[in-house]
Amino acid sequence: MVQTRLGDGSTIEMTEEEIRADIERGVEDATDRANIDSLSEDEIDRLADIYTRPNKFVSVETGNELVLTFDEGSVKLKRLAVSIGRIPDLQLYERAFCSDTAEMAHIDYSYKPIKPIIAEEQIEMEQALLTTVLPVFYGAMPNLSLYSQPDGSFPNPAELLPKGKIKEAQEAYEGMVEHAISDMVFVASKMYEAGADGINFDTTGSAGEPDFLATLRATEILKEKYPDISIEMGMSGEFVLGMHGEIEYDGVNLAGLYPHEQVKLAEKAGADIFGGVVNINSSETIPWNIGRTVTMMKACAEVANIPVHANVGMGVGGVPIVETPPVDSLSRASAALAEVGKLDGL
Amino acid sequence: MSNELFKKAADAICDANVDKAEELAQTALDEGIDPLEMIEKGFTAGINEVGRLFDRGELFLPQLMGCAEAMKQGTAVLQEVAAEQGGDEAEAIKIVLGTVQGDVHDIGKGIVASILEANGIQVFDLGTDVPIEDFIAKAKEVDADIIGTSALLTTTMGENEELLSTLEEENLRDEFKVMVGGGPVTKRFAEKIGADGYAENANEAVTIIREIVG
Amino acid sequence: MVISHALASGMGGVRTAGDLVARMQMTENMRLDEAKEYVAGKLGVDVKELTDPVIMDEVRKELNIGRVQPGAGNAKGMEAKFNVAKLLDIKINSVEKFKSKTS
């Protein structure tokens, strides 16, 4: 018997045959949902090998390492109740955690609330850039929900839709998109002008496809304004939730797109790195979850012309939904996505 | 013949065709088909398919609302006759739903509310940032079967434990089933705190609710 | 979580050449293998040596492009980035800003 886990973090034991069968079921679920190619037998064997090893920790073979970007880096230690400023935090990411990039972020991780404090953010970024060598992103979430009541001026679509006020909800979304674009472009411009190496639009699509549209259009505008700006677009879920239902970008309806489809639009808009997401099903096993995660992310990486970095953390990318992800699952997901998923980074 | 009608009824729901759903409901009655059988094998089959498509990203929230309306109107025609016939029409399950205090996330909870309503479950949606006392007061007022909570933050999940403790303290724990959900919430968490149910998504919530209310 | 990822699959940041490979992904959209080959070429090492901290620390010290334990007199922060930009033949935004403010 081999020790593994459920998606909720619970420890379970399975035979090697059961683990392989669950990986296969996960692969099938991914191919069925996203309409993508399956993994080969060799790739499934490789995943089964990674997930049946008795080791507590599994790593890639030398030479198969990839680039690590970490969103929200400069506030994560603060969340651990460590009393630390953002610049020392970034320095720790560089010199202690061996991250390949780092990200400055405000604790209120949305573009809208950063607007009034932008000058302070610029100063902090300028200071950070003097003392770091690695590329530093500035990141936040588009967070379209902040533009509807009670946080914004538009009627709340989440309240309108259940009342059957579909047209009103759609119009609200369309107005919210314009405001979000304006804020994202404003903040990103200022932070780029402060010297940031890149801008991260994180958890894109969390309020559905209008959120995704706002990010795509903000990316387009920024790329036109600053041709050398680097933009990372990180998603919030494996498919784009359809809250409006009729929003298109480049002739494609944005609702319901899976990672291999999302990345093509991100490319079209001008994104430089795409952060794909595959959600965890907490009631299924980790082998099942990694089967579908690797299948979806590999399909995404195969069609992409830009680097693809998968999100691998609490509840995404084959890692259980727990605040302290166990190293057995985390390291295996990390290795599996590098070696079988053939990604460019995490 | 019935099977063909059931299929058409399911299609009417998937197509969000209110007029067709009402027309097919009347056809079923005219042909002497048991109204409850028509609901179960026709309309409910349709709304189950709607839920499945939504879960896969193949159908979107505005369309879902239309499907739910078709379900509501179609079944209303049948339920009225079932009631007149004195059939064993089950009273709708009532759930008081809301996002816990300190948490303002409403999208996921709204989706769950929509899917539940589409499945004939009566939802009393209290919105977001809902204090425990409001959940309980509303549940008492409407004689709810279930209190359902949503929490999207690890920092607000603990409100669920508070809710359960308060229900115990007020000797109301046996009055209402408690179901929990939301991004960081898992079955393991639900079992640990002693909740009655947990669902991975809105579709599963329908099944679990029917199981626990039984 | 950061440390687990770094150990399981990370290139190693400034301990090795991860930051340099990341820059090529960000600025030129290079995929992983292409970015590694480009950086290895510029550093004059084999691709497989890019994640060897012993070799890379020597290379980084020699090229003065920032080290995980920068000694007295070694380029640090912005100084190191000036050398990185030149070495990789790319524009680094903060370096450009620094130049525009100081020259």
XYZ file of C-alpha atoms in Angstrom:
663
model
C 0.000 0.000 0.000
C 1.111 3.530 -0.745
C 0.241 6.579 1.288
C -1.411 9.385 -0.602
C -4.170 11.918 0.086
C -7.587 13.154 -0.807
C -8.026 16.619 -2.231
C -9.048 17.805 1.239
C -5.656 16.765 2.609
C -6.781 13.594 4.413
C -4.245 10.786 4.358
C -5.356 7.609 2.608
C -3.690 4.406 1.464
C -4.053 2.970 -1.997
C -2.431 0.173 -3.964
C -0.169 1.074 -6.867
C -2.851 -0.225 -9.235
C -5.502 1.954 -7.610
C -3.279 5.027 -7.883
C -2.663 4.424 -11.562
C -6.378 3.830 -12.150
C -7.223 7.103 -10.420
C -4.653 8.984 -12.482
C -6.277 7.517 -15.586
C -9.733 8.570 -14.391
C -8.435 12.101 -13.825
C -6.906 12.170 -17.290
C -10.206 11.009 -18.772
C -12.131 13.682 -16.878
C -9.806 16.367 -18.261
C -10.035 15.134 -21.839
C -13.796 14.864 -21.600
C -14.361 18.300 -20.059
C -11.810 20.329 -21.970
C -11.965 18.335 -25.199
C -8.210 17.859 -25.322
C -5.805 15.016 -26.017
C -5.135 12.375 -23.403
C -1.719 11.716 -21.910
C 0.266 8.876 -23.433
C 0.746 5.583 -21.608
C 4.356 6.570 -20.943
C 3.262 9.849 -19.400
C 0.690 8.115 -17.215
C 3.409 5.638 -16.186
C 5.618 8.577 -15.273
C 2.892 10.132 -13.135
C 2.186 6.782 -11.505
C 5.888 6.486 -10.710
C 5.953 9.922 -9.074
C 2.819 9.180 -7.041
C 3.715 5.652 -5.924
C 7.200 6.361 -4.654
C 7.440 5.936 -0.884
C 9.515 9.111 -0.547
C 8.203 11.968 1.523
C 9.595 14.394 -1.051
C 9.940 14.002 -4.793
C 11.874 16.296 -7.087
C 12.604 16.664 -10.794
C 15.601 15.060 -12.415
C 18.550 17.419 -12.725
C 18.142 19.442 -15.891
C 14.339 19.481 -15.772
C 14.056 22.453 -13.417
C 11.753 25.298 -14.354
C 11.207 28.945 -13.533
C 9.360 29.805 -10.328
C 7.265 32.935 -10.089
C 5.355 33.605 -6.886
C 2.299 35.800 -6.849
C 1.573 38.043 -3.882
C 5.068 37.326 -2.582
C 5.639 40.468 -0.604
C 2.587 40.012 1.588
C 2.730 36.291 2.217
C 5.150 36.463 5.131
C 2.981 39.162 6.677
C 0.103 36.710 6.511
C 2.179 34.329 8.595
C 2.190 37.046 11.254
C 5.842 37.799 10.576
C 6.559 41.438 11.266
C 8.396 42.322 8.121
C 8.390 45.095 5.553
C 7.857 44.423 1.901
C 11.418 45.107 0.766
C 13.052 42.652 3.195
C 10.338 40.220 2.168
C 11.368 40.527 -1.499
C 15.007 40.150 -0.501
C 14.140 36.931 1.309
C 12.409 35.637 -1.807
C 15.581 36.416 -3.735
C 18.267 35.223 -1.373
C 16.666 32.709 0.936
C 13.808 31.143 -1.011
C 15.700 31.059 -4.310
C 12.727 32.327 -6.264
C 13.394 33.244 -9.879
C 11.106 36.284 -9.760
C 9.331 38.082 -6.937
C 6.229 40.188 -6.695
C 5.503 43.340 -4.785
C 1.878 43.570 -3.768
C -0.339 45.521 -1.432
C -2.173 43.618 1.288
C -5.459 44.740 -0.318
C -4.663 42.760 -3.423
C -6.919 44.508 -5.982
C -6.157 47.228 -8.525
C -9.017 49.519 -7.500
C -7.954 50.292 -3.899
C -4.351 50.840 -4.980
C -5.288 53.881 -7.060
C -5.361 56.404 -4.189
C -2.085 55.119 -2.690
C -0.217 54.718 -5.944
C 2.526 57.208 -5.077
C 3.426 55.223 -1.939
C 3.470 52.028 -3.964
C 5.766 53.606 -6.533
C 8.223 54.760 -3.865
C 8.348 51.282 -2.324
C 8.887 49.725 -5.743
C 11.657 52.159 -6.616
C 13.408 51.382 -3.341
C 12.983 47.635 -3.785
C 14.466 47.720 -7.252
C 17.660 49.325 -5.982
C 18.381 46.398 -3.701
C 17.240 43.360 -5.661
C 18.662 41.527 -8.639
C 15.794 39.208 -9.610
C 12.882 40.452 -11.756
C 10.211 42.117 -9.634
C 6.583 42.148 -10.689
C 3.882 44.354 -9.272
C 0.692 42.361 -8.902
C -2.931 42.540 -7.872
C -6.313 41.153 -8.884
C -8.675 42.785 -11.408
C -11.422 41.910 -8.885
C -14.366 43.152 -10.908
C -16.707 42.607 -7.970
C -15.385 45.796 -6.382
C -17.126 47.827 -9.080
C -20.662 46.812 -8.119
C -22.697 47.695 -5.055
C -21.978 47.895 -2.194
C -18.306 48.490 -3.114
C -18.911 50.254 -6.428
C -21.460 52.285 -8.281
C -22.969 49.638 -10.551
C -25.963 47.492 -9.582
C -24.770 44.101 -8.326
C -25.175 41.468 -11.061
C -25.077 38.714 -8.430
C -28.297 40.199 -7.066
C -29.845 41.035 -10.430
C -29.348 37.639 -12.055
C -31.353 35.592 -9.524
C -34.191 38.066 -10.026
C -34.181 37.317 -13.738
C -32.899 40.807 -14.585
C -30.462 39.450 -17.114
C -30.207 42.467 -19.382
C -29.643 44.767 -16.406
C -26.952 42.430 -15.053
C -25.218 42.301 -18.424
C -25.258 46.080 -18.706
C -23.834 46.386 -15.210
C -20.999 44.031 -16.128
C -20.255 46.017 -19.266
C -19.960 49.226 -17.246
C -17.847 47.544 -14.585
C -15.435 46.282 -17.233
C -14.693 49.813 -18.427
C -13.969 51.056 -14.905
C -11.758 48.069 -14.150
C -9.756 48.565 -17.336
C -9.188 52.182 -16.413
C -7.906 51.276 -12.938
C -5.729 48.413 -14.137
C -4.114 50.546 -16.807
C -3.620 53.420 -14.373
C -1.958 51.359 -11.655
C 0.069 49.197 -14.037
C 1.310 52.296 -15.885
C 2.442 53.972 -12.704
C 4.190 50.873 -11.417
C 5.893 50.281 -14.747
C 7.007 53.900 -14.758
C 8.410 53.282 -11.284
C 10.602 50.598 -12.810
C 8.748 47.326 -12.201
C 9.996 44.516 -14.402
C 6.497 43.280 -14.989
C 2.843 43.505 -14.083
C 0.865 40.539 -12.840
C -2.878 40.399 -13.389
C -3.607 37.703 -10.838
C -6.733 35.587 -10.310
C -8.168 36.844 -13.561
C -11.737 35.786 -14.257
C -12.725 35.425 -10.606
C -15.876 37.423 -11.358
C -16.503 35.568 -14.584
C -15.745 36.397 -18.171
C -16.239 40.184 -17.787
C -13.246 40.070 -15.423
C -11.239 38.192 -18.072
C -12.269 40.674 -20.763
C -11.153 43.621 -18.622
C -7.740 41.983 -18.194
C -7.322 41.200 -21.869
C -8.204 44.740 -22.874
C -6.039 46.321 -20.165
C -3.159 44.162 -21.417
C -3.733 45.338 -24.977
C -3.736 48.994 -23.925
C -0.609 48.624 -21.797
C 1.281 46.829 -24.546
C 0.458 49.606 -26.968
C 1.478 52.219 -24.449
C 4.668 50.457 -23.305
C 5.838 47.919 -25.903
C 8.544 46.575 -23.556
C 6.289 45.967 -20.543
C 6.099 42.355 -19.344
C 2.667 41.131 -18.362
C 1.797 37.920 -16.577
C -1.830 36.878 -16.711
C -2.821 34.419 -13.999
C -6.235 32.801 -14.044
C -8.632 31.999 -11.218
C -10.181 28.746 -12.369
C -9.877 26.011 -14.936
C -12.710 27.397 -17.037
C -13.949 30.948 -17.336
C -17.215 31.252 -15.489
C -20.009 32.603 -17.674
C -21.625 35.413 -15.715
C -22.605 37.556 -18.717
C -22.840 34.856 -21.340
C -22.314 36.923 -24.462
C -18.948 38.630 -24.061
C -16.483 38.084 -26.855
C -12.842 38.909 -27.397
C -11.351 38.577 -30.861
C -14.577 36.898 -31.965
C -14.432 34.233 -29.243
C -17.064 33.916 -26.511
C -15.017 34.075 -23.317
C -17.330 32.022 -21.141
C -16.423 28.392 -20.654
C -12.892 28.577 -22.063
C -10.368 26.077 -20.691
C -6.623 26.807 -20.224
C -5.572 25.765 -23.742
C -8.141 28.216 -25.112
C -7.518 30.971 -22.563
C -3.809 31.096 -23.366
C -4.409 31.873 -27.031
C -6.409 34.976 -26.127
C -3.837 35.993 -23.523
C -1.218 35.782 -26.273
C -3.385 37.767 -28.653
C -3.777 40.531 -26.058
C -0.013 40.659 -25.585
C 0.583 38.762 -22.329
C 4.146 37.504 -21.881
C 3.504 34.726 -19.369
C 0.274 32.804 -18.855
C -0.596 31.408 -15.418
C -3.000 28.531 -15.938
C -5.166 27.101 -13.181
C -6.729 23.694 -12.665
C -8.911 23.394 -9.603
C -8.823 20.613 -7.034
C -11.817 18.429 -6.307
C -11.461 17.972 -2.556
C -13.466 14.749 -2.477
C -11.351 12.988 -5.080
C -7.865 11.583 -4.556
C -4.697 13.515 -5.277
C -3.733 11.005 -8.022
C -7.094 11.719 -9.720
C -6.530 15.435 -9.338
C -2.988 15.363 -10.705
C -4.117 13.291 -13.692
C -6.551 15.973 -14.760
C -4.260 18.869 -13.788
C -1.319 17.645 -15.835
C -3.546 16.765 -18.790
C -5.114 20.226 -18.917
C -1.871 22.121 -18.309
C 0.090 20.061 -20.822
C -2.544 20.790 -23.471
C -2.206 24.468 -22.611
C 1.598 24.434 -22.823
C 1.498 22.587 -26.141
C -0.575 25.205 -27.953
C 1.083 28.221 -26.307
C 3.633 30.483 -27.948
C 4.408 32.187 -24.640
C 5.718 30.650 -21.415
C 3.082 28.894 -19.308
C 3.403 28.853 -15.531
C 0.854 26.708 -13.699
C -0.619 27.824 -10.404
C 0.343 25.206 -7.850
C -0.792 25.923 -4.325
C -3.683 25.554 -1.916
C -6.544 24.007 -3.862
C -5.029 24.301 -7.325
C -2.552 22.422 -9.462
C -2.834 19.093 -7.665
C -2.309 20.446 -4.140
C -4.893 19.750 -1.401
C -7.192 22.513 -0.155
C -5.387 23.125 3.127
C -3.591 26.173 4.446
C -0.418 24.207 5.090
C -0.008 22.070 1.983
C 1.790 18.810 2.793
C 5.208 18.537 1.205
C 4.470 15.051 -0.162
C 1.652 16.343 -2.363
C 3.233 19.692 -3.134
C 6.597 18.334 -4.234
C 4.943 15.658 -6.364
C 2.711 18.212 -8.082
C 5.730 20.414 -8.677
C 7.724 17.555 -10.190
C 4.785 16.153 -12.182
C 3.981 19.461 -13.835
C 7.629 20.036 -14.713
C 8.389 16.577 -16.037
C 5.122 15.425 -17.570
C 3.274 18.714 -17.980
C 6.292 20.188 -19.778
C 5.565 23.630 -18.407
C 7.868 26.637 -18.507
C 7.352 27.519 -14.892
C 5.165 27.437 -11.830
C -45.052 8.086 -26.158
C -44.408 9.175 -22.553
C -40.696 8.783 -23.027
C -40.815 11.030 -26.055
C -42.716 13.632 -24.065
C -40.261 13.370 -21.181
C -37.410 13.952 -23.614
C -39.136 16.993 -25.089
C -39.773 18.350 -21.606
C -36.105 17.942 -20.710
C -35.114 19.678 -23.926
C -37.494 22.568 -23.205
C -35.727 23.131 -19.894
C -32.271 22.955 -21.482
C -33.426 25.406 -24.164
C -34.886 27.752 -21.510
C -38.158 27.635 -23.448
C -40.843 28.688 -20.961
C -43.745 28.506 -23.431
C -42.732 25.049 -24.595
C -42.355 23.812 -21.029
C -45.861 24.994 -20.146
C -47.281 23.538 -23.343
C -45.653 20.154 -22.723
C -46.872 20.138 -19.141
C -50.411 20.633 -20.413
C -49.907 17.941 -23.044
C -48.827 15.529 -20.335
C -51.962 16.279 -18.336
C -54.163 15.928 -21.433
C -52.609 12.525 -22.118
C -53.253 11.379 -18.578
C -49.620 11.163 -17.546
C -49.028 11.353 -13.795
C -47.929 14.981 -13.204
C -45.308 13.959 -10.675
C -43.850 11.441 -13.121
C -43.681 14.166 -15.768
C -41.838 16.423 -13.332
C -39.358 13.747 -12.368
C -38.638 12.101 -15.696
C -39.075 15.157 -17.882
C -38.381 18.490 -16.256
C -36.069 17.305 -13.484
C -34.026 15.298 -15.970
C -33.712 18.508 -17.960
C -32.597 20.642 -15.050
C -30.088 17.963 -14.042
C -28.591 18.226 -17.502
C -28.533 22.018 -17.152
C -26.580 21.642 -13.897
C -24.155 19.233 -15.524
C -23.509 21.595 -18.421
C -23.041 24.539 -16.066
C -20.529 22.559 -14.022
C -18.493 21.925 -17.174
C -18.544 25.522 -18.394
C -20.834 24.671 -21.297
C -23.775 26.750 -20.093
C -23.658 30.128 -18.397
C -25.439 31.899 -15.605
C -27.855 34.016 -17.682
C -28.918 30.915 -19.618
C -29.213 29.036 -16.347
C -31.669 31.651 -15.130
C -33.780 31.108 -18.231
C -33.700 27.347 -17.720
C -34.733 27.812 -14.109
C -37.680 29.949 -15.181
C -38.800 27.309 -17.671
C -38.529 24.703 -14.909
C -40.533 26.866 -12.537
C -43.351 27.582 -14.957
C -43.523 24.087 -16.406
C -43.649 22.370 -13.033
C -46.159 24.921 -11.703
C -48.724 23.698 -14.239
C -48.190 20.130 -13.115
C -47.990 20.801 -9.401
C -51.296 22.628 -9.413
C -53.043 19.568 -10.835
C -51.126 17.225 -8.562
C -52.352 19.212 -5.586
C -55.942 19.097 -6.846
C -55.662 15.351 -7.277
C -54.574 15.150 -3.662
C -51.402 13.428 -4.651
C -48.502 13.002 -2.308
C -46.897 16.217 -3.498
C -43.933 16.867 -1.299
C -43.583 20.277 0.257
C -40.585 22.115 -1.139
C -37.398 21.872 0.902
C -36.573 25.234 2.455
C -33.023 26.478 2.830
C -31.792 29.701 4.374
C -28.629 30.597 2.508
C -25.966 33.216 2.982
C -22.277 34.067 3.065
C -20.983 34.119 6.634
C -20.194 37.264 8.588
C -16.955 38.955 7.614
C -17.096 37.552 4.106
C -18.567 39.509 1.189
C -18.132 36.967 -1.611
C -21.439 36.483 -3.357
C -20.826 34.905 -6.756
C -20.523 31.255 -5.725
C -23.340 31.521 -3.231
C -25.539 33.125 -5.887
C -24.835 30.265 -8.278
C -25.751 27.722 -5.629
C -28.980 29.623 -4.899
C -29.886 29.619 -8.579
C -29.257 25.898 -9.064
C -31.184 25.020 -5.903
C -34.165 27.129 -6.962
C -34.067 25.594 -10.403
C -34.396 22.230 -8.700
C -37.490 23.256 -6.798
C -35.774 23.989 -3.496
C -37.110 27.134 -1.829
C -34.188 29.455 -1.139
C -34.145 32.335 1.313
C -30.982 34.150 0.296
C -29.751 36.484 3.036
C -26.880 37.842 0.961
C -23.353 38.281 2.271
C -21.732 39.162 5.597
C -24.626 37.506 7.411
C -24.474 37.375 11.238
C -25.232 34.038 12.863
C -28.307 35.414 14.603
C -29.755 36.422 11.224
C -29.330 32.904 9.844
C -31.112 31.486 12.868
C -33.869 34.094 12.993
C -34.725 33.584 9.335
C -34.609 29.805 9.663
C -37.064 29.997 12.557
C -39.283 32.466 10.730
C -39.684 30.359 7.588
C -39.427 26.993 9.352
C -36.444 26.088 7.210
C -35.126 22.571 6.791
C -31.553 23.649 6.231
C -29.228 26.519 6.984
C -26.634 26.730 4.234
C -23.496 28.806 4.585
C -20.802 29.910 2.199
C -17.292 31.036 3.181
C -14.610 31.887 0.660
C -11.882 32.787 3.095
C -9.876 30.623 5.450
C -10.328 33.439 7.944
C -14.135 33.213 7.848
C -14.596 29.443 7.776
C -14.659 29.479 11.568
C -18.061 31.190 11.508
C -19.507 27.791 10.669
C -18.336 26.376 13.978
C -19.850 29.376 15.745
C -23.149 28.768 14.009
C -23.207 25.154 15.128
C -22.295 26.117 18.709
C -25.015 28.752 18.816
C -27.593 26.291 17.538
C -26.522 23.874 20.292
C -26.705 26.570 22.948
C -30.169 27.588 21.848
C -31.335 23.951 21.695
C -32.005 24.339 17.979
C -29.415 21.921 16.625
C -32.063 19.275 15.882
C -34.354 21.783 14.208
C -32.164 22.618 11.244
C -29.658 20.708 9.183
C -26.495 22.706 8.545
C -24.736 22.542 5.220
C -21.433 24.280 4.492
C -19.577 25.200 1.326
C -17.215 27.669 -0.320
C -13.700 27.737 -1.756
C -11.573 26.549 1.185
C -14.310 24.413 2.776
C -13.974 20.660 2.372
C -15.827 17.521 3.405
C -13.110 16.919 5.966
C -13.757 20.349 7.497
C -17.521 19.776 7.453
C -17.148 16.461 9.252
C -14.673 17.913 11.733
C -17.031 20.658 12.857
C -20.081 18.386 12.845
C -22.003 19.916 9.933
C -24.647 17.742 8.319
C -23.572 18.237 4.759
C -20.969 19.551 2.337
C -21.011 19.727 -1.427
C -18.200 20.210 -3.912
C -20.379 22.284 -6.232
C -23.929 23.516 -6.748
C -25.014 20.387 -8.566
C -23.832 18.126 -5.805
C -25.529 20.408 -3.289
C -28.918 19.459 -4.739
C -28.203 15.769 -4.228
C -26.818 16.220 -0.721
C -29.704 18.438 0.365
C -32.208 15.833 -0.750
C -30.219 13.140 1.053
C -29.935 14.928 4.370
C -33.498 16.197 4.459
C -34.591 12.794 3.252
C 5.367 26.208 0.165
C 7.888 28.447 -1.602
C 10.789 26.422 -0.285
C 9.170 23.105 -1.217
C 8.678 24.275 -4.801
C 12.201 25.652 -4.948
C 13.609 22.310 -3.881
C 11.280 20.161 -5.971
C 11.524 21.899 -9.303
C 13.017 25.391 -9.078
C 15.979 26.624 -11.053
C 17.425 28.318 -7.991
C 17.088 32.046 -8.589
C 20.256 34.033 -7.963
C 21.918 30.964 -6.436
C 22.147 29.702 -9.998
C 20.657 31.218 -13.152
C 16.899 31.129 -12.511
C 16.500 34.899 -12.454
C 18.273 35.178 -15.800
C 16.133 32.503 -17.462
C 13.044 34.194 -16.009
C 14.110 37.486 -17.591
C 14.253 35.894 -21.028
C 10.781 34.436 -20.554
C 9.448 37.825 -19.479
C 11.128 40.031 -22.033
C 11.352 37.810 -25.105
C 8.550 35.300 -24.415
C 11.116 32.527 -24.731
C 9.895 29.085 -23.801
C 11.861 27.274 -21.110
C 14.355 25.344 -23.247
C 15.038 28.290 -25.520
C 15.536 30.618 -22.562
C 17.920 28.173 -20.885
C 19.952 27.780 -24.073
C 20.104 31.532 -24.595
C 21.272 32.198 -21.047
C 23.765 29.323 -21.108
C 25.198 30.732 -24.330
C 25.591 34.182 -22.855
C 27.185 32.800 -19.695
C 29.439 30.427 -21.566
C 28.236 27.327 -19.717
C 26.351 24.136 -20.606
C 22.581 24.174 -20.112
C 22.853 21.522 -17.419
C 25.270 23.737 -15.495
C 22.669 26.492 -15.156
C 21.282 24.919 -11.994
C 24.602 23.931 -10.464
C 25.143 26.391 -7.596
C 28.881 25.739 -7.406
C 29.551 26.496 -11.046
C 27.004 29.293 -11.219
C 28.285 31.087 -8.138
C 31.724 31.188 -9.715
C 30.267 32.434 -12.998
C 28.111 35.038 -11.297
C 31.043 36.281 -9.264
C 33.233 36.497 -12.330
C 30.581 38.331 -14.369
C 29.558 40.440 -11.366
C 25.828 39.854 -11.912
C 24.759 39.385 -8.300
C 25.253 36.424 -5.992
C 23.186 34.872 -3.266
C 25.916 35.849 -0.788
C 27.448 38.929 -2.364
C 30.772 39.765 -0.845
C 32.245 43.176 -0.197
C 32.891 44.888 -3.486
C 30.618 42.547 -5.492
C 27.864 44.164 -7.528
C 24.582 44.198 -5.655
C 21.028 45.203 -6.501
C 20.931 47.820 -9.235
C 24.662 47.500 -9.917
C 24.260 43.824 -10.700
C 21.258 44.509 -12.917
C 23.312 46.886 -15.066
C 25.623 43.947 -15.757
C 22.736 41.513 -16.295
C 21.146 43.780 -18.910
C 24.428 44.070 -20.778
C 25.202 40.365 -20.527
C 21.775 39.185 -21.731
C 21.451 42.014 -24.253
C 18.059 43.056 -22.925
C 16.555 46.215 -21.510
C 15.780 46.091 -17.809
C 13.162 48.655 -16.952
C 14.614 49.728 -13.598
C 18.086 50.024 -15.104
C 16.735 52.279 -17.839
C 14.958 54.392 -15.227
C 18.130 54.609 -13.163
C 20.090 55.778 -16.182
C 17.509 58.383 -17.105
C 17.565 59.814 -13.594
C 21.307 59.865 -13.172
C 22.814 60.735 -16.490
